[in-house]
């Protein structure tokens, strides 16, 4: 058997020998990459690239590996050399992703469109094309790509979430809320749809009961994560009447205190707690929460405005004037 293998090896063509050797270097690169030895993996890839310089199959594999190792420029350079009239869809996907990372938008879109045409049932191809449009803030094109993708991938949380982001960017808030709710249904522990909805609560008044239920479920399933408590509290705050509602206020305060106990570095938790303490006429407590908000995120004009009003109530006139000036400065900068 050993002699037969030796004879077959001697009969192999030079091209096949080069491919086999290049494949060995690729395997070594995989081993080194798995061991977090990036320098050795890159050195292995250079050997594979040299040996496979005229082999599109090897060059495609090398390009994909460079992309995985965080070198999109090298990935696109090698991938371009691998192109032939019969190139595979995955190669165009590699090139599209590499050009996206380099912000070479026309090339990225062209390659990703080709990848979608060649790989119509590859979800990642559709997602990457939509992502390229989203990164350019071309929300209309992203929406078109994702709506088509939904016809094939009707149970994909990734596609639903991306479509929600596209609607959000296009300021189509009701449609965005719908998409984020669908994403929550498909992937109830994925935090991104909850975060986005939390930013646009004022546009979701008619969906508050449904959203509140989702937030409670997230909170129950993730008791050690601040996000569920914060969003549940925000939903309660959004539904509060102009006056009264003491029990709801107390519930929201309790939720925010839980959120802060889990993660004290989230500025919004402190801001919302300050709003509630302000409502309860606890000026000292509200001031402390607004001050913490500003310490964590000093560029929020709303926190400075609210703190100025509380300082007025506490008789701290100079501090109030300072906070009003900061509010006006920040608010003006946001208009530019």
mmCIF file of C-alpha atoms in Angstrom:
data_model
loop_
_atom_site.group_PDB
_atom_site.id
_atom_site.type_symbol
_atom_site.label_atom_id
_atom_site.label_comp_id
_atom_site.label_asym_id
_atom_site.label_seq_id
_atom_site.Cartn_x
_atom_site.Cartn_y
_atom_site.Cartn_z
ATOM 1 C CA UNK A 1 0.000 0.000 0.000
ATOM 2 C CA UNK A 2 2.883 2.377 0.861
ATOM 3 C CA UNK A 3 4.511 1.790 -2.535
ATOM 4 C CA UNK A 4 1.186 2.459 -4.314
ATOM 5 C CA UNK A 5 0.777 5.765 -2.472
ATOM 6 C CA UNK A 6 4.336 6.721 -3.360
ATOM 7 C CA UNK A 7 3.737 5.922 -7.054
ATOM 8 C CA UNK A 8 0.517 7.955 -7.084
ATOM 9 C CA UNK A 9 2.385 10.834 -5.467
ATOM 10 C CA UNK A 10 5.075 10.695 -8.121
ATOM 11 C CA UNK A 11 2.400 10.681 -10.833
ATOM 12 C CA UNK A 12 0.646 13.787 -9.461
ATOM 13 C CA UNK A 13 0.901 16.890 -11.637
ATOM 14 C CA UNK A 14 2.995 19.878 -10.472
ATOM 15 C CA UNK A 15 -0.220 21.904 -10.152
ATOM 16 C CA UNK A 16 -1.778 19.247 -7.923
ATOM 17 C CA UNK A 17 1.361 19.054 -5.807
ATOM 18 C CA UNK A 18 1.328 22.835 -5.381
ATOM 19 C CA UNK A 19 -2.322 22.761 -4.409
ATOM 20 C CA UNK A 20 -1.748 19.988 -1.883
ATOM 21 C CA UNK A 21 1.202 21.828 -0.351
ATOM 22 C CA UNK A 22 -0.747 25.087 -0.244
ATOM 23 C CA UNK A 23 -3.600 23.242 1.457
ATOM 24 C CA UNK A 24 -1.128 22.027 4.091
ATOM 25 C CA UNK A 25 -0.088 25.607 4.802
ATOM 26 C CA UNK A 26 -3.741 26.607 5.041
ATOM 27 C CA UNK A 27 -4.281 23.853 7.580
ATOM 28 C CA UNK A 28 -1.300 25.132 9.570
ATOM 29 C CA UNK A 29 -2.787 28.634 9.447
ATOM 30 C CA UNK A 30 -6.035 27.302 10.853
ATOM 31 C CA UNK A 31 -4.174 25.628 13.705
ATOM 32 C CA UNK A 32 -2.224 28.773 14.540
ATOM 33 C CA UNK A 33 -5.338 30.960 14.304
ATOM 34 C CA UNK A 34 -7.188 28.635 16.677
ATOM 35 C CA UNK A 35 -4.297 29.083 19.126
ATOM 36 C CA UNK A 36 -4.566 32.901 18.761
ATOM 37 C CA UNK A 37 -1.153 33.028 17.111
ATOM 38 C CA UNK A 38 -2.020 35.587 14.424
ATOM 39 C CA UNK A 39 1.562 36.257 13.324
ATOM 40 C CA UNK A 40 2.220 32.574 12.624
ATOM 41 C CA UNK A 41 -1.146 32.219 10.849
ATOM 42 C CA UNK A 42 -0.346 35.164 8.566
ATOM 43 C CA UNK A 43 3.063 33.681 7.791
ATOM 44 C CA UNK A 44 1.403 30.383 6.861
ATOM 45 C CA UNK A 45 -1.025 32.234 4.592
ATOM 46 C CA UNK A 46 1.821 33.933 2.749
ATOM 47 C CA UNK A 47 3.277 30.510 1.979
ATOM 48 C CA UNK A 48 -0.104 29.236 0.781
ATOM 49 C CA UNK A 49 -0.620 32.340 -1.335
ATOM 50 C CA UNK A 50 2.776 31.931 -3.011
ATOM 51 C CA UNK A 51 2.227 28.254 -3.750
ATOM 52 C CA UNK A 52 -1.308 28.850 -5.016
ATOM 53 C CA UNK A 53 -0.541 32.017 -6.957
ATOM 54 C CA UNK A 54 -2.165 30.593 -10.096
ATOM 55 C CA UNK A 55 -4.832 28.495 -8.414
ATOM 56 C CA UNK A 56 -8.167 30.336 -7.983
ATOM 57 C CA UNK A 57 -9.409 27.780 -5.462
ATOM 58 C CA UNK A 58 -6.421 28.308 -3.166
ATOM 59 C CA UNK A 59 -6.525 32.089 -3.618
ATOM 60 C CA UNK A 60 -10.214 32.159 -2.666
ATOM 61 C CA UNK A 61 -9.469 30.231 0.522
ATOM 62 C CA UNK A 62 -6.526 32.506 1.331
ATOM 63 C CA UNK A 63 -8.651 35.631 0.747
ATOM 64 C CA UNK A 64 -11.322 34.334 3.093
ATOM 65 C CA UNK A 65 -8.713 33.600 5.707
ATOM 66 C CA UNK A 66 -7.208 37.092 5.459
ATOM 67 C CA UNK A 67 -10.695 38.522 5.963
ATOM 68 C CA UNK A 68 -11.244 36.352 9.037
ATOM 69 C CA UNK A 69 -7.917 37.547 10.447
ATOM 70 C CA UNK A 70 -8.935 41.187 10.081
ATOM 71 C CA UNK A 71 -6.988 42.182 6.967
ATOM 72 C CA UNK A 72 -9.668 43.249 4.438
ATOM 73 C CA UNK A 73 -7.177 45.029 2.159
ATOM 74 C CA UNK A 74 -5.160 41.852 1.693
ATOM 75 C CA UNK A 75 -8.362 39.824 1.353
ATOM 76 C CA UNK A 76 -9.628 42.005 -1.497
ATOM 77 C CA UNK A 77 -6.224 42.019 -3.229
ATOM 78 C CA UNK A 78 -5.922 38.224 -3.137
ATOM 79 C CA UNK A 79 -9.613 37.708 -3.887
ATOM 80 C CA UNK A 80 -9.396 39.879 -7.011
ATOM 81 C CA UNK A 81 -6.592 37.659 -8.299
ATOM 82 C CA UNK A 82 -8.850 34.650 -7.751
ATOM 83 C CA UNK A 83 -11.628 36.012 -9.997
ATOM 84 C CA UNK A 84 -12.445 34.052 -13.130
ATOM 85 C CA UNK A 85 -15.509 33.947 -15.416
ATOM 86 C CA UNK A 86 -16.709 30.987 -13.354
ATOM 87 C CA UNK A 87 -15.920 32.353 -9.866
ATOM 88 C CA UNK A 88 -18.092 31.119 -7.038
ATOM 89 C CA UNK A 89 -20.680 33.080 -5.128
ATOM 90 C CA UNK A 90 -18.673 32.742 -1.877
ATOM 91 C CA UNK A 91 -15.719 34.543 -3.501
ATOM 92 C CA UNK A 92 -17.941 37.493 -4.419
ATOM 93 C CA UNK A 93 -19.265 37.470 -0.858
ATOM 94 C CA UNK A 94 -15.713 37.562 0.511
ATOM 95 C CA UNK A 95 -14.856 40.468 -1.771
ATOM 96 C CA UNK A 96 -18.045 42.322 -0.883
ATOM 97 C CA UNK A 97 -17.339 41.985 2.816
ATOM 98 C CA UNK A 98 -13.710 43.066 2.347
ATOM 99 C CA UNK A 99 -14.707 46.155 0.362
ATOM 100 C CA UNK A 100 -17.385 46.967 2.956
ATOM 101 C CA UNK A 101 -14.792 46.969 5.731
ATOM 102 C CA UNK A 102 -12.670 49.318 3.614
ATOM 103 C CA UNK A 103 -15.700 51.556 2.903
ATOM 104 C CA UNK A 104 -15.244 51.093 -0.834
ATOM 105 C CA UNK A 105 -18.997 51.276 -1.299
ATOM 106 C CA UNK A 106 -19.494 50.936 -5.097
ATOM 107 C CA UNK A 107 -17.242 47.868 -5.208
ATOM 108 C CA UNK A 108 -18.824 46.420 -2.088
ATOM 109 C CA UNK A 109 -22.363 46.784 -3.416
ATOM 110 C CA UNK A 110 -21.447 45.377 -6.837
ATOM 111 C CA UNK A 111 -19.807 42.279 -5.334
ATOM 112 C CA UNK A 112 -22.580 41.709 -2.813
ATOM 113 C CA UNK A 113 -25.287 42.056 -5.449
ATOM 114 C CA UNK A 114 -23.492 39.369 -7.457
ATOM 115 C CA UNK A 115 -23.249 37.213 -4.345
ATOM 116 C CA UNK A 116 -27.013 37.534 -3.744
ATOM 117 C CA UNK A 117 -27.724 36.573 -7.359
ATOM 118 C CA UNK A 118 -25.462 33.526 -7.142
ATOM 119 C CA UNK A 119 -26.442 32.568 -3.593
ATOM 120 C CA UNK A 120 -30.163 33.381 -3.365
ATOM 121 C CA UNK A 121 -30.646 31.031 -0.395
ATOM 122 C CA UNK A 122 -27.592 32.259 1.540
ATOM 123 C CA UNK A 123 -28.953 34.538 4.253
ATOM 124 C CA UNK A 124 -25.591 36.139 4.954
ATOM 125 C CA UNK A 125 -25.331 37.412 1.367
ATOM 126 C CA UNK A 126 -28.631 39.298 1.685
ATOM 127 C CA UNK A 127 -27.717 40.591 5.125
ATOM 128 C CA UNK A 128 -24.277 41.828 4.023
ATOM 129 C CA UNK A 129 -25.760 43.711 1.071
ATOM 130 C CA UNK A 130 -28.324 45.366 3.337
ATOM 131 C CA UNK A 131 -25.589 46.144 5.850
ATOM 132 C CA UNK A 132 -23.516 47.891 3.165
ATOM 133 C CA UNK A 133 -26.497 50.130 2.407
ATOM 134 C CA UNK A 134 -27.162 50.749 6.120
ATOM 135 C CA UNK A 135 -23.570 51.820 6.705
ATOM 136 C CA UNK A 136 -23.992 54.382 3.920
ATOM 137 C CA UNK A 137 -27.325 55.468 5.464
ATOM 138 C CA UNK A 138 -29.066 54.472 2.241
ATOM 139 C CA UNK A 139 -32.056 53.232 4.178
ATOM 140 C CA UNK A 140 -34.427 52.948 1.202
ATOM 141 C CA UNK A 141 -32.107 50.510 -0.597
ATOM 142 C CA UNK A 142 -31.550 48.516 2.592
ATOM 143 C CA UNK A 143 -35.307 48.232 3.110
ATOM 144 C CA UNK A 144 -35.745 46.924 -0.426
ATOM 145 C CA UNK A 145 -33.053 44.263 0.022
ATOM 146 C CA UNK A 146 -34.414 43.133 3.386
ATOM 147 C CA UNK A 147 -38.036 43.014 2.266
ATOM 148 C CA UNK A 148 -36.983 40.665 -0.536
ATOM 149 C CA UNK A 149 -34.902 38.612 1.883
ATOM 150 C CA UNK A 150 -37.909 38.148 4.186
ATOM 151 C CA UNK A 151 -39.712 36.275 1.400
ATOM 152 C CA UNK A 152 -37.083 33.544 1.710
ATOM 153 C CA UNK A 153 -35.964 33.840 5.333
ATOM 154 C CA UNK A 154 -39.286 34.402 7.071
ATOM 155 C CA UNK A 155 -38.051 33.169 10.451
ATOM 156 C CA UNK A 156 -34.755 35.049 10.577
ATOM 157 C CA UNK A 157 -34.248 37.290 13.607
ATOM 158 C CA UNK A 158 -31.204 38.817 11.890
ATOM 159 C CA UNK A 159 -33.222 39.929 8.850
ATOM 160 C CA UNK A 160 -36.132 41.232 10.954
ATOM 161 C CA UNK A 161 -33.763 43.181 13.209
ATOM 162 C CA UNK A 162 -31.888 44.702 10.265
ATOM 163 C CA UNK A 163 -35.182 45.735 8.661
ATOM 164 C CA UNK A 164 -36.190 47.370 11.941
ATOM 165 C CA UNK A 165 -32.909 49.303 11.976
ATOM 166 C CA UNK A 166 -33.486 50.389 8.366
ATOM 167 C CA UNK A 167 -36.991 51.645 9.185
ATOM 168 C CA UNK A 168 -35.606 53.389 12.277
ATOM 169 C CA UNK A 169 -32.962 55.123 10.160
ATOM 170 C CA UNK A 170 -35.624 56.160 7.656
ATOM 171 C CA UNK A 171 -37.685 57.534 10.578
ATOM 172 C CA UNK A 172 -40.517 55.147 9.833
ATOM 173 C CA UNK A 173 -41.079 54.520 13.518
ATOM 174 C CA UNK A 174 -44.331 52.490 13.499
ATOM 175 C CA UNK A 175 -42.805 50.065 10.981
ATOM 176 C CA UNK A 176 -39.606 49.920 13.051
ATOM 177 C CA UNK A 177 -41.544 49.043 16.209
ATOM 178 C CA UNK A 178 -43.345 46.268 14.331
ATOM 179 C CA UNK A 179 -40.041 44.808 13.189
ATOM 180 C CA UNK A 180 -38.439 44.977 16.617
ATOM 181 C CA UNK A 181 -41.448 43.225 18.133
ATOM 182 C CA UNK A 182 -41.137 40.473 15.503
ATOM 183 C CA UNK A 183 -37.450 40.160 16.354
ATOM 184 C CA UNK A 184 -38.275 39.848 20.054
ATOM 185 C CA UNK A 185 -40.711 37.065 19.238
ATOM 186 C CA UNK A 186 -38.121 35.170 17.184
ATOM 187 C CA UNK A 187 -35.165 35.793 19.515
ATOM 188 C CA UNK A 188 -36.542 36.898 22.907
ATOM 189 C CA UNK A 189 -33.124 37.202 24.570
ATOM 190 C CA UNK A 190 -31.450 39.251 21.820
ATOM 191 C CA UNK A 191 -30.847 42.684 23.419
ATOM 192 C CA UNK A 192 -30.645 44.882 20.288
ATOM 193 C CA UNK A 193 -34.381 45.184 19.504
ATOM 194 C CA UNK A 194 -35.071 46.138 23.122
ATOM 195 C CA UNK A 195 -32.362 48.806 23.013
ATOM 196 C CA UNK A 196 -33.775 50.340 19.828
ATOM 197 C CA UNK A 197 -37.334 50.377 21.133
ATOM 198 C CA UNK A 198 -36.074 52.016 24.316
ATOM 199 C CA UNK A 199 -34.774 54.905 22.207
ATOM 200 C CA UNK A 200 -38.116 55.520 20.525
ATOM 201 C CA UNK A 201 -40.666 54.934 23.268
ATOM 202 C CA UNK A 202 -42.429 58.200 22.439
ATOM 203 C CA UNK A 203 -43.244 56.777 19.000
ATOM 204 C CA UNK A 204 -44.700 53.556 20.424
ATOM 205 C CA UNK A 205 -47.517 54.830 22.644
ATOM 206 C CA UNK A 206 -50.124 52.604 20.977
ATOM 207 C CA UNK A 207 -47.914 49.532 21.486
ATOM 208 C CA UNK A 208 -47.024 50.150 25.147
ATOM 209 C CA UNK A 209 -49.066 47.257 26.606
ATOM 210 C CA UNK A 210 -47.443 44.775 24.227
ATOM 211 C CA UNK A 211 -43.979 46.262 24.763
ATOM 212 C CA UNK A 212 -44.418 46.248 28.539
ATOM 213 C CA UNK A 213 -45.202 42.553 28.375
ATOM 214 C CA UNK A 214 -42.061 41.905 26.315
ATOM 215 C CA UNK A 215 -39.928 43.914 28.739
ATOM 216 C CA UNK A 216 -41.309 41.971 31.705
ATOM 217 C CA UNK A 217 -40.534 38.678 29.966
ATOM 218 C CA UNK A 218 -36.988 39.797 29.171
ATOM 219 C CA UNK A 219 -36.550 40.928 32.778
ATOM 220 C CA UNK A 220 -37.785 37.563 34.102
ATOM 221 C CA UNK A 221 -35.537 35.534 31.805
ATOM 222 C CA UNK A 222 -32.511 37.775 32.422
ATOM 223 C CA UNK A 223 -32.699 38.769 36.104
ATOM 224 C CA UNK A 224 -29.016 39.763 36.222
ATOM 225 C CA UNK A 225 -29.219 42.141 33.251
ATOM 226 C CA UNK A 226 -30.087 45.799 33.867
ATOM 227 C CA UNK A 227 -31.822 46.326 30.513
ATOM 228 C CA UNK A 228 -35.137 44.624 31.306
ATOM 229 C CA UNK A 229 -35.648 46.614 34.501
ATOM 230 C CA UNK A 230 -34.762 49.905 32.790
ATOM 231 C CA UNK A 231 -37.101 49.360 29.855
ATOM 232 C CA UNK A 232 -39.940 48.112 32.064
ATOM 233 C CA UNK A 233 -39.567 51.304 34.107
ATOM 234 C CA UNK A 234 -39.501 53.463 30.966
ATOM 235 C CA UNK A 235 -42.718 51.843 29.757
ATOM 236 C CA UNK A 236 -44.380 52.626 33.087
ATOM 237 C CA UNK A 237 -43.127 56.220 32.935
ATOM 238 C CA UNK A 238 -44.422 56.634 29.386
ATOM 239 C CA UNK A 239 -47.908 55.593 30.542
ATOM 240 C CA UNK A 240 -48.035 57.781 33.667
ATOM 241 C CA UNK A 241 -50.835 60.350 33.938
ATOM 242 C CA UNK A 242 -49.836 64.025 34.320
ATOM 243 C CA UNK A 243 -50.391 63.748 38.064
ATOM 244 C CA UNK A 244 -51.029 60.962 40.539
ATOM 245 C CA UNK A 245 -50.131 57.349 39.799
ATOM 246 C CA UNK A 246 -48.076 57.018 42.971
ATOM 247 C CA UNK A 247 -48.103 53.225 42.969
ATOM 248 C CA UNK A 248 -46.856 53.109 39.367
ATOM 249 C CA UNK A 249 -44.161 55.643 40.211
ATOM 250 C CA UNK A 250 -43.020 53.544 43.181
ATOM 251 C CA UNK A 251 -42.911 50.438 40.981
ATOM 252 C CA UNK A 252 -40.793 52.239 38.390
ATOM 253 C CA UNK A 253 -38.453 53.575 41.096
ATOM 254 C CA UNK A 254 -37.974 50.039 42.414
ATOM 255 C CA UNK A 255 -37.197 48.752 38.912
ATOM 256 C CA UNK A 256 -34.649 51.496 38.282
ATOM 257 C CA UNK A 257 -32.978 50.876 41.620
ATOM 258 C CA UNK A 258 -32.598 47.234 40.579
ATOM 259 C CA UNK A 259 -31.126 48.282 37.229
ATOM 260 C CA UNK A 260 -28.619 50.584 38.949
ATOM 261 C CA UNK A 261 -27.683 47.914 41.472
ATOM 262 C CA UNK A 262 -26.785 45.634 38.574
ATOM 263 C CA UNK A 263 -24.908 48.277 36.570
ATOM 264 C CA UNK A 264 -24.293 51.718 38.032
ATOM 265 C CA UNK A 265 -22.597 52.972 34.830
ATOM 266 C CA UNK A 266 -25.736 53.303 32.677
ATOM 267 C CA UNK A 267 -26.530 57.014 32.473
ATOM 268 C CA UNK A 268 -30.130 56.539 31.358
ATOM 269 C CA UNK A 269 -31.048 54.564 34.474
ATOM 270 C CA UNK A 270 -29.941 57.486 36.634
ATOM 271 C CA UNK A 271 -31.708 60.014 34.413
ATOM 272 C CA UNK A 272 -35.018 58.155 34.565
ATOM 273 C CA UNK A 273 -34.716 57.692 38.334
ATOM 274 C CA UNK A 274 -34.042 61.413 38.629
ATOM 275 C CA UNK A 275 -37.233 62.140 36.669
ATOM 276 C CA UNK A 276 -39.263 60.011 39.068
ATOM 277 C CA UNK A 277 -37.706 61.477 42.218
ATOM 278 C CA UNK A 278 -38.321 64.923 40.737
ATOM 279 C CA UNK A 279 -41.963 63.964 40.330
ATOM 280 C CA UNK A 280 -42.028 62.808 43.958
ATOM 281 C CA UNK A 281 -40.602 66.240 44.966
ATOM 282 C CA UNK A 282 -37.462 64.606 46.331
ATOM 283 C CA UNK A 283 -35.239 67.409 45.010
ATOM 284 C CA UNK A 284 -32.086 66.264 46.770
ATOM 285 C CA UNK A 285 -32.434 62.707 45.489
ATOM 286 C CA UNK A 286 -33.244 63.928 41.981
ATOM 287 C CA UNK A 287 -30.214 66.225 41.967
ATOM 288 C CA UNK A 288 -27.941 63.309 42.945
ATOM 289 C CA UNK A 289 -29.288 61.197 40.074
ATOM 290 C CA UNK A 290 -28.931 63.991 37.513
ATOM 291 C CA UNK A 291 -25.394 64.676 38.715
ATOM 292 C CA UNK A 292 -24.541 61.003 38.279
ATOM 293 C CA UNK A 293 -26.100 61.071 34.803
ATOM 294 C CA UNK A 294 -23.878 64.006 33.826
ATOM 295 C CA UNK A 295 -20.799 62.337 35.308
ATOM 296 C CA UNK A 296 -21.469 59.342 33.060
ATOM 297 C CA UNK A 297 -22.702 61.225 29.988
ATOM 298 C CA UNK A 298 -22.024 64.949 30.188
ATOM 299 C CA UNK A 299 -23.210 65.666 26.641
ATOM 300 C CA UNK A 300 -26.904 65.079 27.386
ATOM 301 C CA UNK A 301 -28.563 68.523 27.403
ATOM 302 C CA UNK A 302 -31.725 67.130 29.049
ATOM 303 C CA UNK A 303 -29.811 66.171 32.201
ATOM 304 C CA UNK A 304 -28.340 69.677 32.531
ATOM 305 C CA UNK A 305 -31.776 71.252 31.986
ATOM 306 C CA UNK A 306 -33.421 69.095 34.627
ATOM 307 C CA UNK A 307 -30.573 69.584 37.065
ATOM 308 C CA UNK A 308 -30.831 73.371 36.659
ATOM 309 C CA UNK A 309 -34.525 73.249 37.608
ATOM 310 C CA UNK A 310 -33.813 71.096 40.660
ATOM 311 C CA UNK A 311 -30.987 73.393 41.770
ATOM 312 C CA UNK A 312 -33.461 76.293 41.552
ATOM 313 C CA UNK A 313 -35.834 74.452 43.883
ATOM 314 C CA UNK A 314 -32.946 73.782 46.275
ATOM 315 C CA UNK A 315 -31.981 77.464 46.257
ATOM 316 C CA UNK A 316 -28.644 76.804 44.524
ATOM 317 C CA UNK A 317 -28.911 79.715 42.091
ATOM 318 C CA UNK A 318 -25.311 79.855 40.862
ATOM 319 C CA UNK A 319 -25.289 76.109 40.194
ATOM 320 C CA UNK A 320 -28.613 76.454 38.383
ATOM 321 C CA UNK A 321 -27.233 79.229 36.143
ATOM 322 C CA UNK A 322 -24.203 77.123 35.304
ATOM 323 C CA UNK A 323 -26.338 74.138 34.324
ATOM 324 C CA UNK A 324 -28.656 76.318 32.217
ATOM 325 C CA UNK A 325 -25.661 77.694 30.324
ATOM 326 C CA UNK A 326 -24.360 74.172 29.708
ATOM 327 C CA UNK A 327 -27.795 73.064 28.530
ATOM 328 C CA UNK A 328 -28.022 75.943 26.051
ATOM 329 C CA UNK A 329 -24.509 75.286 24.743
ATOM 330 C CA UNK A 330 -25.146 71.571 24.238
ATOM 331 C CA UNK A 331 -28.590 72.107 22.722
ATOM 332 C CA UNK A 332 -27.137 74.604 20.261
ATOM 333 C CA UNK A 333 -24.338 72.239 19.253
ATOM 334 C CA UNK A 334 -26.886 69.536 18.449
ATOM 335 C CA UNK A 335 -28.632 71.861 15.978
ATOM 336 C CA UNK A 336 -25.483 72.281 13.874
#
